PDB file of C-alpha atoms in Angstrom:
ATOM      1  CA  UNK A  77     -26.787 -15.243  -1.382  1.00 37.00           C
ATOM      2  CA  UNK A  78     -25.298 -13.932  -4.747  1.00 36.00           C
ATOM      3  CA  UNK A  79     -21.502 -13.507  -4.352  1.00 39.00           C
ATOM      4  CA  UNK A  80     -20.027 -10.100  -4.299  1.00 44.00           C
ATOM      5  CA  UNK A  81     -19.053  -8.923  -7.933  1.00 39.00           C
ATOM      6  CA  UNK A  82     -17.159  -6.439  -7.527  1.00 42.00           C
ATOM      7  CA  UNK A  83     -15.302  -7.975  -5.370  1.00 41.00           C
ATOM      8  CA  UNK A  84     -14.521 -11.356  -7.384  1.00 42.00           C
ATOM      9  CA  UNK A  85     -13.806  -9.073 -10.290  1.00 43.00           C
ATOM     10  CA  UNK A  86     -10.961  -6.333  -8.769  1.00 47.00           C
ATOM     11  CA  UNK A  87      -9.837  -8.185  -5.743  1.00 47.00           C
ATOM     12  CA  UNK A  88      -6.241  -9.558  -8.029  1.00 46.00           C
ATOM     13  CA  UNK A  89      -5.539  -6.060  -9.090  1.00 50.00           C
ATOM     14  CA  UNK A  90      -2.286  -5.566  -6.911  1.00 45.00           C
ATOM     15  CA  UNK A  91       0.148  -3.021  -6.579  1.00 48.00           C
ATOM     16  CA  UNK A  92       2.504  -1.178  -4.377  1.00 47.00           C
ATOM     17  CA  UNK A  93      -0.644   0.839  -2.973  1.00 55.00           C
ATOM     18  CA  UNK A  94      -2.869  -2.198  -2.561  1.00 63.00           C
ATOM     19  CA  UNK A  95       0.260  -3.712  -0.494  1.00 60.00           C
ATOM     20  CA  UNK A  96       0.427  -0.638   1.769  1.00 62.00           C
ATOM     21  CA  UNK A  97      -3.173  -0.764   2.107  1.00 72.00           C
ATOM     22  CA  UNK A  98      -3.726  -3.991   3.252  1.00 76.00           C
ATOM     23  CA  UNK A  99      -1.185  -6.180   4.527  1.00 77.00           C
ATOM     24  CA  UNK A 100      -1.493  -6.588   8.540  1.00 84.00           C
ATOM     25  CA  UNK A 101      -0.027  -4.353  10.919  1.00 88.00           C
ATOM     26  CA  UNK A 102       2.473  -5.372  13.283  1.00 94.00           C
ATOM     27  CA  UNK A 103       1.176  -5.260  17.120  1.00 95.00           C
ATOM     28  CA  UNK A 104       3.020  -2.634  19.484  1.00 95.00           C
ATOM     29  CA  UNK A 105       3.902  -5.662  21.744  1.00 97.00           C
ATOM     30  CA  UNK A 106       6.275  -6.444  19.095  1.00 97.00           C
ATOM     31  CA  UNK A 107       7.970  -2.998  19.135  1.00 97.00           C
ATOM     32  CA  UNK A 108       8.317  -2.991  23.091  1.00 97.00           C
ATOM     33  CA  UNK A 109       9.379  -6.042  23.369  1.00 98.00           C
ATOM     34  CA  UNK A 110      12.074  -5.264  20.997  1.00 98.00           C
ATOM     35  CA  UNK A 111      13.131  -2.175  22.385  1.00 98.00           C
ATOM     36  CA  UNK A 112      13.267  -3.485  25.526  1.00 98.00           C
ATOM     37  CA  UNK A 113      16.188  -6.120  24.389  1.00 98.00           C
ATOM     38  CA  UNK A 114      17.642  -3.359  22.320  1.00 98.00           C
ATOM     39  CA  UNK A 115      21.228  -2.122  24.159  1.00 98.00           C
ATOM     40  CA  UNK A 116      20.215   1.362  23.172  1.00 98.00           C
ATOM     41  CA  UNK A 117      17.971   3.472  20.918  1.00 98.00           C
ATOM     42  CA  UNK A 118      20.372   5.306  19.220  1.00 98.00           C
ATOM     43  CA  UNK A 119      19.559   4.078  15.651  1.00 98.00           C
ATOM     44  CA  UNK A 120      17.176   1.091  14.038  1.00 98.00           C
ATOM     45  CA  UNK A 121      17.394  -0.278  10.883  1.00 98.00           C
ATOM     46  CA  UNK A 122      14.247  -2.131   9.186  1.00 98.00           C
ATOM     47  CA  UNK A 123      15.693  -4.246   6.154  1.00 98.00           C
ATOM     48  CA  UNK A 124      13.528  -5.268   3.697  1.00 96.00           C
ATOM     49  CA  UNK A 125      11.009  -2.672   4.942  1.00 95.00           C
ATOM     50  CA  UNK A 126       8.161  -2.520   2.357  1.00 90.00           C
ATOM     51  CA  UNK A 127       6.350   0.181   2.911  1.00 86.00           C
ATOM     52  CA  UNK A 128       7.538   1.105   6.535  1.00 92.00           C
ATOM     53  CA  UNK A 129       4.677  -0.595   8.699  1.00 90.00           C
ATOM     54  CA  UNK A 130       7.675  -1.712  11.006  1.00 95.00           C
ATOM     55  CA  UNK A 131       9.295   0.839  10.508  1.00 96.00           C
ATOM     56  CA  UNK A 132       6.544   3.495  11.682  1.00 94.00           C
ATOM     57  CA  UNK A 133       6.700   1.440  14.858  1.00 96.00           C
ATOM     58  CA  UNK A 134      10.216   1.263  15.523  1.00 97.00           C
ATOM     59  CA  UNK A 135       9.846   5.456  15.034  1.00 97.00           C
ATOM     60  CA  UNK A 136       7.786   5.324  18.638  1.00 96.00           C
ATOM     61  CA  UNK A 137      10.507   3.741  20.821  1.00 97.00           C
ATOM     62  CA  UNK A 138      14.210   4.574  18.428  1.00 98.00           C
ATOM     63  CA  UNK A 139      15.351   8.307  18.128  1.00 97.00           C
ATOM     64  CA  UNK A 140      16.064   7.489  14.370  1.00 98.00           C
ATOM     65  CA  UNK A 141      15.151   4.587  12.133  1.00 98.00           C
ATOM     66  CA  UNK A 142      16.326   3.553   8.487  1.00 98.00           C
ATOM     67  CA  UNK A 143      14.076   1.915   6.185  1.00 97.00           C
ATOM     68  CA  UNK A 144      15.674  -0.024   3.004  1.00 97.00           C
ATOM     69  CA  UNK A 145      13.888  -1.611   0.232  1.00 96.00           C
ATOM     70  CA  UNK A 146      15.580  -2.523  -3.223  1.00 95.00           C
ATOM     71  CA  UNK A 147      11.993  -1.468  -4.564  1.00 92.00           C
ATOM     72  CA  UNK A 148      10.823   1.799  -5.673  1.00 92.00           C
ATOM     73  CA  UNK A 149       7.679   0.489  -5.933  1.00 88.00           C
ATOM     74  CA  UNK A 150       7.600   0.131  -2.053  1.00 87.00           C
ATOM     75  CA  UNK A 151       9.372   3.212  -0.909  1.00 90.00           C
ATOM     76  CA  UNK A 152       6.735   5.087  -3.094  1.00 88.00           C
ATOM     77  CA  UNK A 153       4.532   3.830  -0.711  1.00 83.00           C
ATOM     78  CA  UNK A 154       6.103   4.266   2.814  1.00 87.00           C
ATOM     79  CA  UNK A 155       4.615   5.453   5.926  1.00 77.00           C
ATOM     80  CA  UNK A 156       6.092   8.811   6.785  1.00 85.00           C
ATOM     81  CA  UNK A 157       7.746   9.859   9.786  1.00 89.00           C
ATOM     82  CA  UNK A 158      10.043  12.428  10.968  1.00 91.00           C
ATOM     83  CA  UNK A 159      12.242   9.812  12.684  1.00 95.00           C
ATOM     84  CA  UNK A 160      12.343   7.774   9.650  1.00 97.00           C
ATOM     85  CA  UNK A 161      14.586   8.129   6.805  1.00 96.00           C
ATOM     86  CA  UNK A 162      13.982   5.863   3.578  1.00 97.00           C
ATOM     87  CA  UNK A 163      16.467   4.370   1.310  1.00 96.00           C
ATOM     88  CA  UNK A 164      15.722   2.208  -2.043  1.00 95.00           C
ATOM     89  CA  UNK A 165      18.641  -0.758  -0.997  1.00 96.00           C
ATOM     90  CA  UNK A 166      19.584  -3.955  -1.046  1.00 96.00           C
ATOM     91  CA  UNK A 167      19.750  -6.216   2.460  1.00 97.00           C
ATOM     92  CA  UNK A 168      23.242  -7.401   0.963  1.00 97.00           C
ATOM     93  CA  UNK A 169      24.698  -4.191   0.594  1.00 97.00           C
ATOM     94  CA  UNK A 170      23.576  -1.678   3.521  1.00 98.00           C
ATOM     95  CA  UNK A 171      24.423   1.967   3.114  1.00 97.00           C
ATOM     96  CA  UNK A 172      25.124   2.501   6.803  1.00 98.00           C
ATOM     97  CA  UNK A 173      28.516   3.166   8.516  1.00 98.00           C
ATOM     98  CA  UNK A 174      30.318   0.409  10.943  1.00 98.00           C
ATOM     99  CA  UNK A 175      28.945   0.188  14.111  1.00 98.00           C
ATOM    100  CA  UNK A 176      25.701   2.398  13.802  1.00 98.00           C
ATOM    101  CA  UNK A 177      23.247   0.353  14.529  1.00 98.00           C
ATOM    102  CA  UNK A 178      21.651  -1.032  17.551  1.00 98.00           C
ATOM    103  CA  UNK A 179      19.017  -3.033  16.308  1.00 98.00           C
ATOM    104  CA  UNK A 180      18.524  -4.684  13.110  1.00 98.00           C
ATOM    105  CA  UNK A 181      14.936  -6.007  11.124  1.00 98.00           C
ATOM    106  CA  UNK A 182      14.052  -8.332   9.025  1.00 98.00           C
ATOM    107  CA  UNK A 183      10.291  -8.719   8.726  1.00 96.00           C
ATOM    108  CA  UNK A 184       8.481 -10.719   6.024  1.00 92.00           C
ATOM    109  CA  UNK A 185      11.697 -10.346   4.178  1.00 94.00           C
ATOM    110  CA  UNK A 186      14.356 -12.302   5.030  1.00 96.00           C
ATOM    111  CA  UNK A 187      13.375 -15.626   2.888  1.00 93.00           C
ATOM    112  CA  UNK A 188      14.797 -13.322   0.014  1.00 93.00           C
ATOM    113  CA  UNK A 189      18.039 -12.212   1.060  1.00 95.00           C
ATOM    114  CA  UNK A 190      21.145 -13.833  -0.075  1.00 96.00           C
ATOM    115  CA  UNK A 191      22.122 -14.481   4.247  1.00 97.00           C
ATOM    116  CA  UNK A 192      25.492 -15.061   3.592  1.00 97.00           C
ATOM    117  CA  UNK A 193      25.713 -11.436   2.617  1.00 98.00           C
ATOM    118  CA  UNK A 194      23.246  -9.783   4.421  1.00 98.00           C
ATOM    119  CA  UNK A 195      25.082 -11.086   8.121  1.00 98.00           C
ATOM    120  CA  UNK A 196      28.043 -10.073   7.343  1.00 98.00           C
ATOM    121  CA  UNK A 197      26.601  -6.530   6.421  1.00 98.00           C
ATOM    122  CA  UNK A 198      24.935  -6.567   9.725  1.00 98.00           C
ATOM    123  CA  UNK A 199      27.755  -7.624  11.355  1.00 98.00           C
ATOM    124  CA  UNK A 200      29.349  -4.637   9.685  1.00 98.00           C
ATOM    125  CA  UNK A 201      26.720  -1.951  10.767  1.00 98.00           C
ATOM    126  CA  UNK A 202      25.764  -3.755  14.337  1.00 98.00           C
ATOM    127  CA  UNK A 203      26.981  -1.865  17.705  1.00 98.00           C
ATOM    128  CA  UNK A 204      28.152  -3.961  20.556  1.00 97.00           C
ATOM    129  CA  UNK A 205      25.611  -5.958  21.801  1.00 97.00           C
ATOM    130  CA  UNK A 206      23.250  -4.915  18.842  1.00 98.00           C
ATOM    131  CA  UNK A 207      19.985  -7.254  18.353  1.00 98.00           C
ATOM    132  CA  UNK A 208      19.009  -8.919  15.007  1.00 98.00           C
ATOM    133  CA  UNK A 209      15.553 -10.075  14.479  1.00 98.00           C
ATOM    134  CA  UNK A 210      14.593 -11.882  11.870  1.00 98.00           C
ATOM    135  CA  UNK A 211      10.321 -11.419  11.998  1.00 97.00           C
ATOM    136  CA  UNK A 212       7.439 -13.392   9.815  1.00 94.00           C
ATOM    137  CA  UNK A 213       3.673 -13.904   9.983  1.00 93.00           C
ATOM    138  CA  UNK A 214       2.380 -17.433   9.709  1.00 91.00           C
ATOM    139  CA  UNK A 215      -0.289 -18.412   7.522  1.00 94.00           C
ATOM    140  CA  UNK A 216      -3.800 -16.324   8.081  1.00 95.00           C
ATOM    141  CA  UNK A 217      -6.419 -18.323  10.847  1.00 96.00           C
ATOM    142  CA  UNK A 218     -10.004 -17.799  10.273  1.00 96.00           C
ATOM    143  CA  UNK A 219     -12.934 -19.203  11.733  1.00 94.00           C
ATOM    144  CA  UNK A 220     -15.408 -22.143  11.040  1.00 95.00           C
ATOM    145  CA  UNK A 221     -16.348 -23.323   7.083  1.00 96.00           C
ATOM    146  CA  UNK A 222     -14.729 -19.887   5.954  1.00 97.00           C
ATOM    147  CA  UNK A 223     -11.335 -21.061   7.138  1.00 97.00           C
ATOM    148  CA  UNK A 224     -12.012 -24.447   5.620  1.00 97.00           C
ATOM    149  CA  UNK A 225     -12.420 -23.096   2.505  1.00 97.00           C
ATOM    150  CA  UNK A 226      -9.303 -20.788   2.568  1.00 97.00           C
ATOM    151  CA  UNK A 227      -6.816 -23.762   3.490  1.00 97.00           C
ATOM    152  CA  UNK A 228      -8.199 -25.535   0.899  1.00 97.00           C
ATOM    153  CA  UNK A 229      -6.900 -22.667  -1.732  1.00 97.00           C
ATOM    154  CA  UNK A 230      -3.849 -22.057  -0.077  1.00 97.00           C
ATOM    155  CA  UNK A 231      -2.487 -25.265   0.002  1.00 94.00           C
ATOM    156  CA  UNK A 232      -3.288 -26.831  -2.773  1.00 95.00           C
ATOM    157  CA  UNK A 233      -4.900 -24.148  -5.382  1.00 96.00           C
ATOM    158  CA  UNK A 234      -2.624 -21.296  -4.827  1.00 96.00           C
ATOM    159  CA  UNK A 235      -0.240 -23.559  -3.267  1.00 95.00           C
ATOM    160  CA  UNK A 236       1.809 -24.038  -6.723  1.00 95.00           C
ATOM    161  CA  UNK A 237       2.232 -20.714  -7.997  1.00 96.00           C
ATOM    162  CA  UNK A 238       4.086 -19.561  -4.565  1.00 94.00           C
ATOM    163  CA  UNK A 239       7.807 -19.301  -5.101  1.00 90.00           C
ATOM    164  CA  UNK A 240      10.029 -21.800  -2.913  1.00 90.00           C
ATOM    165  CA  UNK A 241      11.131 -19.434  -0.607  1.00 89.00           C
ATOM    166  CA  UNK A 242       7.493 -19.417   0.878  1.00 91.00           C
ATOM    167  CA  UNK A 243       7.929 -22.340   2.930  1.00 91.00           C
ATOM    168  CA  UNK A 244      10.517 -20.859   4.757  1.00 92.00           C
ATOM    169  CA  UNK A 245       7.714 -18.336   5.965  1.00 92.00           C
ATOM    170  CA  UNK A 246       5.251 -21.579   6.758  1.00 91.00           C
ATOM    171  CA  UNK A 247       8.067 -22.744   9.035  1.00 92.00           C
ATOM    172  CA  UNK A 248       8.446 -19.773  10.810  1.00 92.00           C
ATOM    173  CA  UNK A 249      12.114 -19.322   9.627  1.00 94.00           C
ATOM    174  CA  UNK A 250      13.204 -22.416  12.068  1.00 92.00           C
ATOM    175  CA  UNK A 251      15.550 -23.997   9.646  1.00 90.00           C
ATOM    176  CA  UNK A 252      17.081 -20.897   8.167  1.00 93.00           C
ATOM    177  CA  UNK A 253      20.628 -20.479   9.067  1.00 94.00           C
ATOM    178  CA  UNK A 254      20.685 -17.796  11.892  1.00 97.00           C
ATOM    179  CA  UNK A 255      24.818 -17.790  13.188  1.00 97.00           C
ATOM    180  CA  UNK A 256      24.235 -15.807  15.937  1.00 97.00           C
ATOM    181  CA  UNK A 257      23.677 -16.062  20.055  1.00 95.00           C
ATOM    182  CA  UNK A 258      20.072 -16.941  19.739  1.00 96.00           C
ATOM    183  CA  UNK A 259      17.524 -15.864  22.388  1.00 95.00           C
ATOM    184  CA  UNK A 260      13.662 -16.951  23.774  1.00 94.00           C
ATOM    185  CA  UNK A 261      11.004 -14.958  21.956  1.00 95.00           C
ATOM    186  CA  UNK A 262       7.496 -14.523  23.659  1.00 95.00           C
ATOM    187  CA  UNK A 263       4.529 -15.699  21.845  1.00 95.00           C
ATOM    188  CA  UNK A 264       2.235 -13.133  19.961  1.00 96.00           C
ATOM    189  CA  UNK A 265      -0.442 -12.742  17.280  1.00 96.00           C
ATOM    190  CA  UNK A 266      -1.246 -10.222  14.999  1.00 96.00           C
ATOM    191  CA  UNK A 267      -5.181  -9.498  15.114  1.00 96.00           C
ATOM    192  CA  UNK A 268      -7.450  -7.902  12.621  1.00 95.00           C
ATOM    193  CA  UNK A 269     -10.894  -7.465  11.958  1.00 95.00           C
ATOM    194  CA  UNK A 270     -11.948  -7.297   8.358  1.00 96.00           C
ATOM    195  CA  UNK A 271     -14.649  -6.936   6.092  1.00 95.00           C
ATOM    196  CA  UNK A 272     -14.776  -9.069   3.011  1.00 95.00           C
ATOM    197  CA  UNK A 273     -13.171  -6.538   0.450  1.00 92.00           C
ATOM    198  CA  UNK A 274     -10.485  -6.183   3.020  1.00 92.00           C
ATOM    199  CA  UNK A 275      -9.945  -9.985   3.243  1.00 95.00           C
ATOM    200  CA  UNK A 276      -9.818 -10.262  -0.810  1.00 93.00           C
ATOM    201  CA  UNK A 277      -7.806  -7.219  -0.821  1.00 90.00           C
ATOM    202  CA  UNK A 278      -5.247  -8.861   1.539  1.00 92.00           C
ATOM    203  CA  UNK A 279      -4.628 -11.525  -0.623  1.00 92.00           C
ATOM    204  CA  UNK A 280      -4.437  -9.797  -3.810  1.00 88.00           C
ATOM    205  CA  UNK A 281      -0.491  -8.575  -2.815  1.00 86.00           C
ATOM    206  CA  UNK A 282       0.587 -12.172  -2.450  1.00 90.00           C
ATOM    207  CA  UNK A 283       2.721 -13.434  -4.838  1.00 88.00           C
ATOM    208  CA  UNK A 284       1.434 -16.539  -5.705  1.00 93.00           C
ATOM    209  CA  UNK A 285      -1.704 -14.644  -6.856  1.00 93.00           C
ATOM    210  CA  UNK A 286       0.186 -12.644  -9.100  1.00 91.00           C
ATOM    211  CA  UNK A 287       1.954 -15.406 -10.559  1.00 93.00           C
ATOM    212  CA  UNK A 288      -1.597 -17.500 -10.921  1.00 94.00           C
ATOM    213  CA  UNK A 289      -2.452 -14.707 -13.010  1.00 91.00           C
ATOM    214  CA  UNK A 290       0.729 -14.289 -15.165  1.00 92.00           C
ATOM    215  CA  UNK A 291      -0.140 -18.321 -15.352  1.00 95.00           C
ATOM    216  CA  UNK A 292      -3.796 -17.384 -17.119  1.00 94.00           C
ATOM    217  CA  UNK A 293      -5.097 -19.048 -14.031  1.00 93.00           C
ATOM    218  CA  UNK A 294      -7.407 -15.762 -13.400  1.00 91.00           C
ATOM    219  CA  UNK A 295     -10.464 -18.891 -12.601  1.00 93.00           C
ATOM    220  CA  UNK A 296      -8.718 -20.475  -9.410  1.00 94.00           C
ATOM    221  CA  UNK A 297      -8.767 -17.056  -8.254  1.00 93.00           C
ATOM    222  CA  UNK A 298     -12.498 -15.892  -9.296  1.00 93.00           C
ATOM    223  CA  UNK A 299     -13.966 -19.319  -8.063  1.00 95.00           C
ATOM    224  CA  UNK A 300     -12.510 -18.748  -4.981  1.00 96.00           C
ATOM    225  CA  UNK A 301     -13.353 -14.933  -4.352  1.00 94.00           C
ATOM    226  CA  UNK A 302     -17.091 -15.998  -5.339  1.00 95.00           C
ATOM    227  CA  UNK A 303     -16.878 -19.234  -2.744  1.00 96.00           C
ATOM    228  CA  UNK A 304     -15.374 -16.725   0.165  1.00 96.00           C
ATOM    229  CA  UNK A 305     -18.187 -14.107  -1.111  1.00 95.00           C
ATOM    230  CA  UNK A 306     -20.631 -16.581  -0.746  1.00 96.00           C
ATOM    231  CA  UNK A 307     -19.721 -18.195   2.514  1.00 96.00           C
ATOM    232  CA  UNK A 308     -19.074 -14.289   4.300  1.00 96.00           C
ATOM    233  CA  UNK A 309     -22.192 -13.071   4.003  1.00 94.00           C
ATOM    234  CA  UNK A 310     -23.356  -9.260   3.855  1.00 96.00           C
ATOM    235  CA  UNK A 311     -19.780  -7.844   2.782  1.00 95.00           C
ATOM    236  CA  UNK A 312     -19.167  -5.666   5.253  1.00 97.00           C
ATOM    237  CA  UNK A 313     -19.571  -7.996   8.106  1.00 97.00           C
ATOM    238  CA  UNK A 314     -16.343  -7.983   9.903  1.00 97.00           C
ATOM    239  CA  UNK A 315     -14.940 -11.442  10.866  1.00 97.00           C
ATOM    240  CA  UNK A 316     -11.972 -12.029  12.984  1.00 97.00           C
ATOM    241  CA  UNK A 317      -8.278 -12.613  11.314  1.00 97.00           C
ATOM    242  CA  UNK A 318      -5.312 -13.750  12.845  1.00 97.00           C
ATOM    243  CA  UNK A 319      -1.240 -14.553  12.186  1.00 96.00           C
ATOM    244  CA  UNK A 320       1.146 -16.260  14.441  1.00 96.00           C
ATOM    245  CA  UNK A 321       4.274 -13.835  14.560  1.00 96.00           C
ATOM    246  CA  UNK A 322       7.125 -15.781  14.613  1.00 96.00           C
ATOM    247  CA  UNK A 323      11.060 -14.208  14.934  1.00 96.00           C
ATOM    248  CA  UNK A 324      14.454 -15.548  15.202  1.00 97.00           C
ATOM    249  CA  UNK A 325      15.982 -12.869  17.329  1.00 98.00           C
ATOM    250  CA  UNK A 326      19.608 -12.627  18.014  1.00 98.00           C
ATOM    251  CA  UNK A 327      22.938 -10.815  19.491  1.00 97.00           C
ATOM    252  CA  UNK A 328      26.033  -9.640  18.005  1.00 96.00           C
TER     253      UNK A 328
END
């Protein structure tokens, strides 16, 4: 079966819209289960929010949240809300008074902050009893030859070009320091079923494909989009993807 072109050709091309558009939604499991250890619902603040996938979420269960992101880029690209109110700042450096907050996010984020800072902001902002939850998605699970093939370029064709800090995703944040009264998490997944341009489209906002790219390496990129293209079949079957959600969740 000839691969898909288009596909092979555009799939790089990322951007803050490409970001919004395909990186994997959080399941609501993941907001109850946070509200539920919440000590109230006064306020929640998503750090590091992208473009406000969490954050739309956290809008169905707090009465208002704060999104921050030191990118424009991102907050360009937010999901609305009329319980949501969206900030272009820094996790070290939250513009939030003392003792406002009663629960506070990290997802997919917090391999970037500088920690040090960032916890003693939230112990700034954090109410009594206030929860912290650091929040990442493993590495993406697919079935069969097709998730063969996709280890194959993560680890060791893409694998270079990701910055260090991506391990610290891999692990699941387990050795990242985390100073506060640490509590059992339950285990979930995040679930999605995608067609091919969706897959490709996916991995187009990682990092390590941008850098590959910056790197003139355009060809570990192409051969792989053509061996995936190949391998899926008719491009708008959808397959089955899935992330382990791990989370370091705390209390102050």
């Amino acid at each position: 079966m000839m691969p898909n072109t288009s596909s092979c050709k555009n799939w790089f091309d990322a951007g803050g819209g490409n970001y919004a558009r395909f990186r994997p939604e959080y399941p609501l499991e993941l907001v109850r289960f946070l509200a539920e250890i919440a000590p109230a619902h006064a306020r929640a603040v998503d750090v590091g929010c992208g473009n406000g996938q969490l954050s739309a979420l956290l809008a169905t269960k707090f009465d208002e949240v704060v999104g921050l992101d030191p990118s424009a880029d991102q907050i360009a690209h937010v999901t609305l809300h009329r319980h949501i109110r969206y900030l272009c700042a820094p996790a070290e450096a939250l513009p939030l008074p003392d003792h406002s907050a009663d629960l506070i996010t990290a997802a997919q984020a917090a391999h970037w902050f500088n920690l040090t800072a960032f916890y003693s902001e939230v112990r700034r902002v954090a109410t009594d009893g206030a929860v912290i939850a650091l929040i990442s998605y493993g590495v993406l699970q697919l079935d069969g030859l097709l998730g063969k093939r996709f280890d194959r370029f993560y680890r060791n064709e893409i694998g270079p070009y990701w910055p260090p800090e991506r391990k610290l995703v891999d692990e699941g944040y387990r050795d990242l320091i985390f100073p506060f009264e640490e509590r059992p998490v339950p285990k979930m997944m995040i679930n999605r079923d995608w067609n091919l341009d969706e897959f490709l489209g996916y991995i187009s906002t990682w990092s390590a494909v941008r850098r590959a790219k910056d790197a003139g390496k355009t060809n570990i990129l192409t051969h792989f989009a053509s061996d995936i293209a190949n391998m899926w079949g008719i491009p708008a079957t959808k397959r089955l993807v899935t992330w382990p959600i791990n989370m370091r969740i705390g209390t102050l």
